[in-house]
Short mmCIF file of C-alpha atoms and ligand atoms in Angstrom, two decimals:
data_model
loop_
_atom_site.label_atom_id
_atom_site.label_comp_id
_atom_site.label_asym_id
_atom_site.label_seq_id
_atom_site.Cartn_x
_atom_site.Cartn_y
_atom_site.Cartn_z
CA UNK A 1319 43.69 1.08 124.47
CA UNK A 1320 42.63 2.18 121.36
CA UNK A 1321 45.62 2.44 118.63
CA UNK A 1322 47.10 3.71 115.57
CA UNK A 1323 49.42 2.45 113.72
CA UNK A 1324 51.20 5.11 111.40
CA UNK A 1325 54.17 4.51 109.09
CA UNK A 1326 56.27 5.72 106.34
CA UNK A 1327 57.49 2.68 103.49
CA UNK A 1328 59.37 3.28 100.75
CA UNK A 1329 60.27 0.40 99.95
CA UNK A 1330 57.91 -1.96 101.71
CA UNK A 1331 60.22 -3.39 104.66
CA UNK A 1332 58.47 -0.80 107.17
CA UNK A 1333 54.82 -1.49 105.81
CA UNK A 1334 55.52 -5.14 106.64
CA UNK A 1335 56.75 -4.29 110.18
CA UNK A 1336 53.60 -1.88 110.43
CA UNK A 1337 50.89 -4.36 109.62
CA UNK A 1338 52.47 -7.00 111.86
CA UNK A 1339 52.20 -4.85 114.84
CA UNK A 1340 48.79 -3.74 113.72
CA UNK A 1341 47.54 -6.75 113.32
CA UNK A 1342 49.09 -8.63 116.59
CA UNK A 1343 47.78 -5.61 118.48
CA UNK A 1344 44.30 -4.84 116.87
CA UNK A 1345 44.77 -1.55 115.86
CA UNK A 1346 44.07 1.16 113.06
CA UNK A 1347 46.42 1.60 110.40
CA UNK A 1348 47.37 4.59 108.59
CA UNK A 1349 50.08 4.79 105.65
CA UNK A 1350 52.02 8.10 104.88
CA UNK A 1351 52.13 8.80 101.38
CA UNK A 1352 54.82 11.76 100.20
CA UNK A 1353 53.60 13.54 97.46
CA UNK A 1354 57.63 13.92 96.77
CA UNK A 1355 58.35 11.19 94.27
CA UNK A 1356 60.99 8.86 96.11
CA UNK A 1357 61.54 5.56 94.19
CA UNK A 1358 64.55 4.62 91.81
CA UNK A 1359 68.14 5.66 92.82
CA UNK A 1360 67.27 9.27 92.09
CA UNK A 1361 64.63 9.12 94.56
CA UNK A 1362 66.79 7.49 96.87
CA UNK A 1363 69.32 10.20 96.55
CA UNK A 1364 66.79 12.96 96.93
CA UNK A 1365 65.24 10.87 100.39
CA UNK A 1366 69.04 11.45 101.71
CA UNK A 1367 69.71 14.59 101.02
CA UNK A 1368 66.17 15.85 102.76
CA UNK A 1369 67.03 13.51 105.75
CA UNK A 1370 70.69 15.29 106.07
CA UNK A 1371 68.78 18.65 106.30
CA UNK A 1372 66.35 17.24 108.23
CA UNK A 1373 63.85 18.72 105.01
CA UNK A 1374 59.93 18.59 105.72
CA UNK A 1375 58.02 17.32 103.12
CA UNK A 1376 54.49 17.45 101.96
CA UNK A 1377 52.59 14.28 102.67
CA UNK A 1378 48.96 13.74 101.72
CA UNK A 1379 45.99 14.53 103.98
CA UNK A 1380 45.91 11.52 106.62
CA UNK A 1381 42.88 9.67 106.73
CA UNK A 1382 42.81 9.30 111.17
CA UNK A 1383 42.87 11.96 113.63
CA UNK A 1384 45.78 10.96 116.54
CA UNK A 1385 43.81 12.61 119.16
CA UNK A 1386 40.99 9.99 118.86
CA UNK A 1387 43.56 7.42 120.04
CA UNK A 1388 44.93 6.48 123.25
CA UNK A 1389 48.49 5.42 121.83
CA UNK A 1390 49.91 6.20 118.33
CA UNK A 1391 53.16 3.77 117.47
CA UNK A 1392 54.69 5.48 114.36
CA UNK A 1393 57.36 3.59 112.25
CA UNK A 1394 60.13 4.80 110.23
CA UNK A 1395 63.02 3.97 108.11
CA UNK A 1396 66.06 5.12 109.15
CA UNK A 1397 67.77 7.86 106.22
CA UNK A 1398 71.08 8.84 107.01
CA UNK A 1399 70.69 8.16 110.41
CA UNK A 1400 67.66 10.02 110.54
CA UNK A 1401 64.00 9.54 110.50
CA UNK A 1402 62.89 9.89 107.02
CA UNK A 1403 61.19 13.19 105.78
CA UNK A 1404 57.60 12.18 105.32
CA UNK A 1405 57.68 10.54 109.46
CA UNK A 1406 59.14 14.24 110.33
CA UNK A 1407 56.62 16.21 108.66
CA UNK A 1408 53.77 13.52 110.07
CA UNK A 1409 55.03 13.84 113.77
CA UNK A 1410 56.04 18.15 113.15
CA UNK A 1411 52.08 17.91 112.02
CA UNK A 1412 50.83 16.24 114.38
CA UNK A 1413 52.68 16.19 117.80
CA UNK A 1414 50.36 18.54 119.57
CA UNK A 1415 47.33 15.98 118.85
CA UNK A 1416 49.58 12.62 120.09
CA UNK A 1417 48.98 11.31 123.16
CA UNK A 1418 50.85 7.85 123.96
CA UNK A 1419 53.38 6.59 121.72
CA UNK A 1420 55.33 3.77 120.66
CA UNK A 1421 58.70 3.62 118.23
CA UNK A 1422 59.89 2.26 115.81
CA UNK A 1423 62.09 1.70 112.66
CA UNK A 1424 63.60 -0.48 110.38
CA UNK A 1425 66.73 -0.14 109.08
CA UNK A 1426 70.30 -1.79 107.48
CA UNK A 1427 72.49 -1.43 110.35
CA UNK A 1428 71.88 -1.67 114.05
CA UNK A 1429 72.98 1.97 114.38
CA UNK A 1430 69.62 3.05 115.43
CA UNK A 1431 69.76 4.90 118.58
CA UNK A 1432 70.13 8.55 117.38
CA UNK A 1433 66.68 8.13 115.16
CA UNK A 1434 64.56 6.97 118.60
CA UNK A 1435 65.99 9.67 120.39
CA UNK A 1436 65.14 12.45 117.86
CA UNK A 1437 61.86 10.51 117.37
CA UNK A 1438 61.65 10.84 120.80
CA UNK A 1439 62.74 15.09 121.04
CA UNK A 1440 59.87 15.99 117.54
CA UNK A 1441 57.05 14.07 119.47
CA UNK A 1442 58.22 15.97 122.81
CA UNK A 1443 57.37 13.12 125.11
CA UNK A 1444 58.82 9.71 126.05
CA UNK A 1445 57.88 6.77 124.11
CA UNK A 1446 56.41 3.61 126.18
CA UNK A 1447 58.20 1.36 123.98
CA UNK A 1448 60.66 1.27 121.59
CA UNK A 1449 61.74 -1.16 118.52
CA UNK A 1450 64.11 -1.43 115.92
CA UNK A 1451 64.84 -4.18 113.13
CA UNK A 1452 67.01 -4.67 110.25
CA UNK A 1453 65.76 -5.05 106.81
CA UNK A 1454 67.40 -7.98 106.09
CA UNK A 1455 65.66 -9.95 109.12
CA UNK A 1456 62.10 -8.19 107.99
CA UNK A 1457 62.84 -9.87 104.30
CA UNK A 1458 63.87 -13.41 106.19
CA UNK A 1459 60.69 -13.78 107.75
CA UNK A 1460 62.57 -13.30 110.80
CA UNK A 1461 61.01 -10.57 113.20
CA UNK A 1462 57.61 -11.32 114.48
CA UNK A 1463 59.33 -12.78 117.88
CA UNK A 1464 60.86 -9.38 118.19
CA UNK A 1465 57.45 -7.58 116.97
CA UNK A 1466 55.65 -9.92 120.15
CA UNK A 1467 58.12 -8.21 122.65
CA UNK A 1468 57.68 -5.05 121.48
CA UNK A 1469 53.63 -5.38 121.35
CA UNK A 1470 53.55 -7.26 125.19
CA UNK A 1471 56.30 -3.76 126.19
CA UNK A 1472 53.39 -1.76 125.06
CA UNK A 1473 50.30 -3.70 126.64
CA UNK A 1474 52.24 -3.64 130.08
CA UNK A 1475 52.56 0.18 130.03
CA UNK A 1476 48.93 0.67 129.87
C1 FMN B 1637 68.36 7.29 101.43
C2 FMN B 1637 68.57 6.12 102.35
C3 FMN B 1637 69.42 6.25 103.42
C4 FMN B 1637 69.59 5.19 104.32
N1 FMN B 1637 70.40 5.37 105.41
C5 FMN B 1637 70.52 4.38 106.33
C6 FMN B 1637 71.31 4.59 107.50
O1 FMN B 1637 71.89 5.65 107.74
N2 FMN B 1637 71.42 3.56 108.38
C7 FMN B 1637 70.79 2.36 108.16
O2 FMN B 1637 70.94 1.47 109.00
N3 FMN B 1637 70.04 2.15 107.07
C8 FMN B 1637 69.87 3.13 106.15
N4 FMN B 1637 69.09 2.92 105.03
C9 FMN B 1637 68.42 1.63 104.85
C10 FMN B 1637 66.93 1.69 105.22
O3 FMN B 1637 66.74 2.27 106.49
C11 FMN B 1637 66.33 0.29 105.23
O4 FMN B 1637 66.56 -0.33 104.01
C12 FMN B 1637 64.84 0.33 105.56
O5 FMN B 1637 64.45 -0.91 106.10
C13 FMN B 1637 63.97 0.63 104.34
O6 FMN B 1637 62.63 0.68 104.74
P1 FMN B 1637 61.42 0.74 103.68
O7 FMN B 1637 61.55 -0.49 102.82
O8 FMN B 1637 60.20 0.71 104.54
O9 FMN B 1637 61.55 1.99 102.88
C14 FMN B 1637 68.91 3.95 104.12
C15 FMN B 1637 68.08 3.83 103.00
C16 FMN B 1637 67.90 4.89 102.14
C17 FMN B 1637 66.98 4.75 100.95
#
Protein backbone atom coordinates (compact mmCIF):
# COMPACT_ATOMS: atom_id res chain seq x y z
CA UNK A 1 0.00 0.00 0.00
CA UNK A 2 1.59 2.97 -0.83
CA UNK A 3 1.41 5.78 2.10
CA UNK A 4 1.55 9.19 3.30
CA UNK A 5 2.20 10.31 6.25
CA UNK A 6 0.87 13.98 6.87
CA UNK A 7 1.03 15.96 10.12
CA UNK A 8 0.71 19.19 11.82
CA UNK A 9 3.64 19.92 14.93
CA UNK A 10 3.82 22.76 16.75
CA UNK A 11 5.66 21.89 19.12
CA UNK A 12 7.41 18.75 17.98
CA UNK A 13 5.48 15.92 20.06
CA UNK A 14 3.30 15.12 16.79
CA UNK A 15 6.41 15.25 14.33
CA UNK A 16 7.92 12.59 16.59
CA UNK A 17 4.74 10.43 16.51
CA UNK A 18 4.68 11.12 12.59
CA UNK A 19 8.14 9.91 11.72
CA UNK A 20 7.76 6.85 13.94
CA UNK A 21 4.84 5.65 12.04
CA UNK A 22 6.51 6.66 8.83
CA UNK A 23 9.33 5.05 9.37
CA UNK A 24 7.91 1.59 10.98
CA UNK A 25 5.57 1.60 7.99
CA UNK A 26 7.78 2.79 4.99
CA UNK A 27 5.98 5.57 3.93
CA UNK A 28 6.17 9.27 2.53
CA UNK A 29 6.17 12.03 4.81
CA UNK A 30 4.77 15.35 4.46
CA UNK A 31 4.90 18.24 7.21
CA UNK A 32 2.20 21.07 7.33
CA UNK A 33 3.65 24.30 7.76
CA UNK A 34 1.02 27.37 8.77
CA UNK A 35 2.04 30.41 7.38
CA UNK A 36 0.10 31.81 10.72
CA UNK A 37 2.90 32.35 13.19
CA UNK A 38 1.99 29.95 16.22
CA UNK A 39 4.92 29.68 18.72
CA UNK A 40 5.31 31.52 22.20
CA UNK A 41 2.22 31.87 24.49
CA UNK A 42 0.75 34.40 22.08
CA UNK A 43 0.82 31.92 19.45
CA UNK A 44 -0.54 29.46 21.64
CA UNK A 45 -3.42 31.67 22.46
CA UNK A 46 -4.11 32.56 18.88
CA UNK A 47 -3.90 28.34 17.94
CA UNK A 48 -6.98 28.21 20.59
CA UNK A 49 -8.97 30.67 19.71
CA UNK A 50 -8.93 29.44 15.75
CA UNK A 51 -9.55 25.84 17.06
CA UNK A 52 -12.77 27.18 19.18
CA UNK A 53 -14.08 28.63 15.84
CA UNK A 54 -13.00 25.89 14.13
CA UNK A 55 -10.84 28.93 11.91
CA UNK A 56 -9.13 27.67 8.54
CA UNK A 57 -5.87 28.73 8.08
CA UNK A 58 -3.47 29.19 5.28
CA UNK A 59 -0.84 26.49 5.14
CA UNK A 60 1.92 26.37 2.54
CA UNK A 61 1.68 24.55 -0.80
CA UNK A 62 2.17 20.69 0.13
CA UNK A 63 4.87 19.06 -1.51
CA UNK A 64 2.65 15.27 -2.26
CA UNK A 65 -0.49 14.83 -4.03
CA UNK A 66 -2.99 12.38 -1.65
CA UNK A 67 -4.50 10.92 -4.66
CA UNK A 68 -1.19 9.21 -5.64
CA UNK A 69 -1.52 7.19 -2.43
CA UNK A 70 -3.43 4.28 -1.43
CA UNK A 71 -3.79 5.37 2.38
CA UNK A 72 -3.06 8.85 3.86
CA UNK A 73 -2.69 8.65 8.00
CA UNK A 74 -2.83 12.37 9.03
CA UNK A 75 -1.81 13.40 12.65
CA UNK A 76 -2.89 16.14 14.76
CA UNK A 77 -2.65 17.82 18.03
CA UNK A 78 -5.56 18.12 19.80
CA UNK A 79 -6.56 22.32 20.44
CA UNK A 80 -9.35 22.77 22.57
CA UNK A 81 -10.62 19.59 21.92
CA UNK A 82 -10.33 20.08 18.41
CA UNK A 83 -8.10 19.26 15.58
CA UNK A 84 -5.79 22.08 15.16
CA UNK A 85 -6.34 24.71 12.31
CA UNK A 86 -3.57 23.94 9.89
CA UNK A 87 -4.88 19.69 9.97
CA UNK A 88 -8.51 21.34 9.16
CA UNK A 89 -7.55 23.42 6.37
CA UNK A 90 -5.13 20.29 5.05
CA UNK A 91 -8.07 17.71 5.22
CA UNK A 92 -11.02 20.85 4.03
CA UNK A 93 -8.18 21.00 1.04
CA UNK A 94 -7.78 17.94 0.36
CA UNK A 95 -10.64 15.46 1.28
CA UNK A 96 -11.95 15.03 -2.21
CA UNK A 97 -8.32 13.66 -3.33
CA UNK A 98 -8.03 11.08 0.01
CA UNK A 99 -8.59 7.76 -0.43
CA UNK A 100 -7.78 5.42 2.72
CA UNK A 101 -7.02 6.90 5.93
CA UNK A 102 -5.61 6.44 9.19
CA UNK A 103 -5.89 8.82 12.58
CA UNK A 104 -4.27 10.18 14.74
CA UNK A 105 -3.27 12.73 17.49
CA UNK A 106 -1.37 13.53 20.31
CA UNK A 107 -2.47 15.26 23.03
CA UNK A 108 -2.36 16.16 27.18
CA UNK A 109 -5.33 14.40 28.28
CA UNK A 110 -6.94 11.20 27.15
CA UNK A 111 -10.05 13.21 26.18
CA UNK A 112 -9.60 12.45 22.61
CA UNK A 113 -12.63 11.01 21.17
CA UNK A 114 -14.50 14.13 19.88
CA UNK A 115 -11.19 15.13 17.63
CA UNK A 116 -11.29 11.37 15.76
CA UNK A 117 -14.78 11.71 15.24
CA UNK A 118 -14.71 15.20 13.63
CA UNK A 119 -11.48 13.97 11.94
CA UNK A 120 -13.51 11.38 10.92
CA UNK A 121 -16.95 13.80 9.66
CA UNK A 122 -14.08 16.67 7.47
CA UNK A 123 -12.47 13.58 5.69
CA UNK A 124 -16.18 12.18 5.06
CA UNK A 125 -15.20 8.55 5.33
CA UNK A 126 -14.28 6.07 8.08
CA UNK A 127 -10.81 5.79 9.15
CA UNK A 128 -9.18 2.07 9.09
CA UNK A 129 -7.41 2.83 12.17
CA UNK A 130 -7.28 5.08 14.76
CA UNK A 131 -4.55 6.32 17.49
CA UNK A 132 -4.13 8.62 20.13
CA UNK A 133 -1.17 9.39 22.68
CA UNK A 134 -0.35 11.76 25.31
CA UNK A 135 2.47 14.11 25.13
CA UNK A 136 3.92 13.25 28.13
CA UNK A 137 4.39 9.42 27.06
CA UNK A 138 5.73 10.78 23.40
CA UNK A 139 8.51 12.90 25.59
CA UNK A 140 9.19 9.50 27.87
CA UNK A 141 10.19 7.54 25.08
CA UNK A 142 7.19 5.66 25.82
CA UNK A 143 4.89 5.06 22.66
CA UNK A 144 6.41 3.06 19.93
CA UNK A 145 4.55 -0.23 21.44
CA UNK A 146 1.39 1.71 20.95
CA UNK A 147 2.68 3.20 17.42
CA UNK A 148 3.33 -0.99 16.46
CA UNK A 149 -0.45 -1.63 17.18
CA UNK A 150 -1.60 1.07 15.45
CA UNK A 151 0.78 0.34 12.23
CA UNK A 152 -0.13 -3.83 12.36
CA UNK A 153 -4.37 -2.19 12.71
CA UNK A 154 -3.52 -0.59 9.48
CA UNK A 155 -1.56 -3.45 7.55
CA UNK A 156 -4.54 -5.88 8.47
CA UNK A 157 -7.14 -3.59 6.82
CA UNK A 158 -5.49 -3.75 3.56
C1 LIG B 1 -3.79 25.93 22.17
C2 LIG B 1 -3.67 24.56 22.75
C3 LIG B 1 -4.80 23.91 23.19
C4 LIG B 1 -4.71 22.59 23.69
N1 LIG B 1 -5.86 21.95 24.06
C5 LIG B 1 -5.80 20.66 24.48
C6 LIG B 1 -7.00 19.97 24.81
O1 LIG B 1 -8.12 20.47 24.72
N2 LIG B 1 -6.89 18.69 25.25
C7 LIG B 1 -5.67 18.07 25.37
O2 LIG B 1 -5.65 16.92 25.78
N3 LIG B 1 -4.52 18.71 25.05
C8 LIG B 1 -4.55 19.98 24.60
N4 LIG B 1 -3.39 20.64 24.27
C9 LIG B 1 -2.11 19.94 24.39
C10 LIG B 1 -1.58 19.45 23.04
O3 LIG B 1 -2.57 18.73 22.33
C11 LIG B 1 -0.38 18.53 23.24
O4 LIG B 1 0.59 19.19 23.98
C12 LIG B 1 0.19 18.06 21.90
O5 LIG B 1 0.89 16.85 22.08
C13 LIG B 1 1.13 19.08 21.25
O6 LIG B 1 1.56 18.58 20.02
P1 LIG B 1 2.74 19.27 19.18
O7 LIG B 1 3.96 19.27 20.08
O8 LIG B 1 2.91 18.37 18.00
O9 LIG B 1 2.33 20.65 18.82
C14 LIG B 1 -3.45 21.94 23.78
C15 LIG B 1 -2.31 22.64 23.36
C16 LIG B 1 -2.41 23.91 22.84
C17 LIG B 1 -1.17 24.64 22.37
Amino acid sequence: MKTLVVYYSRTGTTKKVAETISSMIESDIERIIDTKKRAGPFGGLAAAKDAILKKLTKIEATKNDPSDYDLVIIGTPIWVGEMSAPIRSYITQNKESLGKVALFCTSGSTKVQNTLTQMEELCGRKPVAVFSIQQKNVRADNFEEDVKKFVEEIKASS
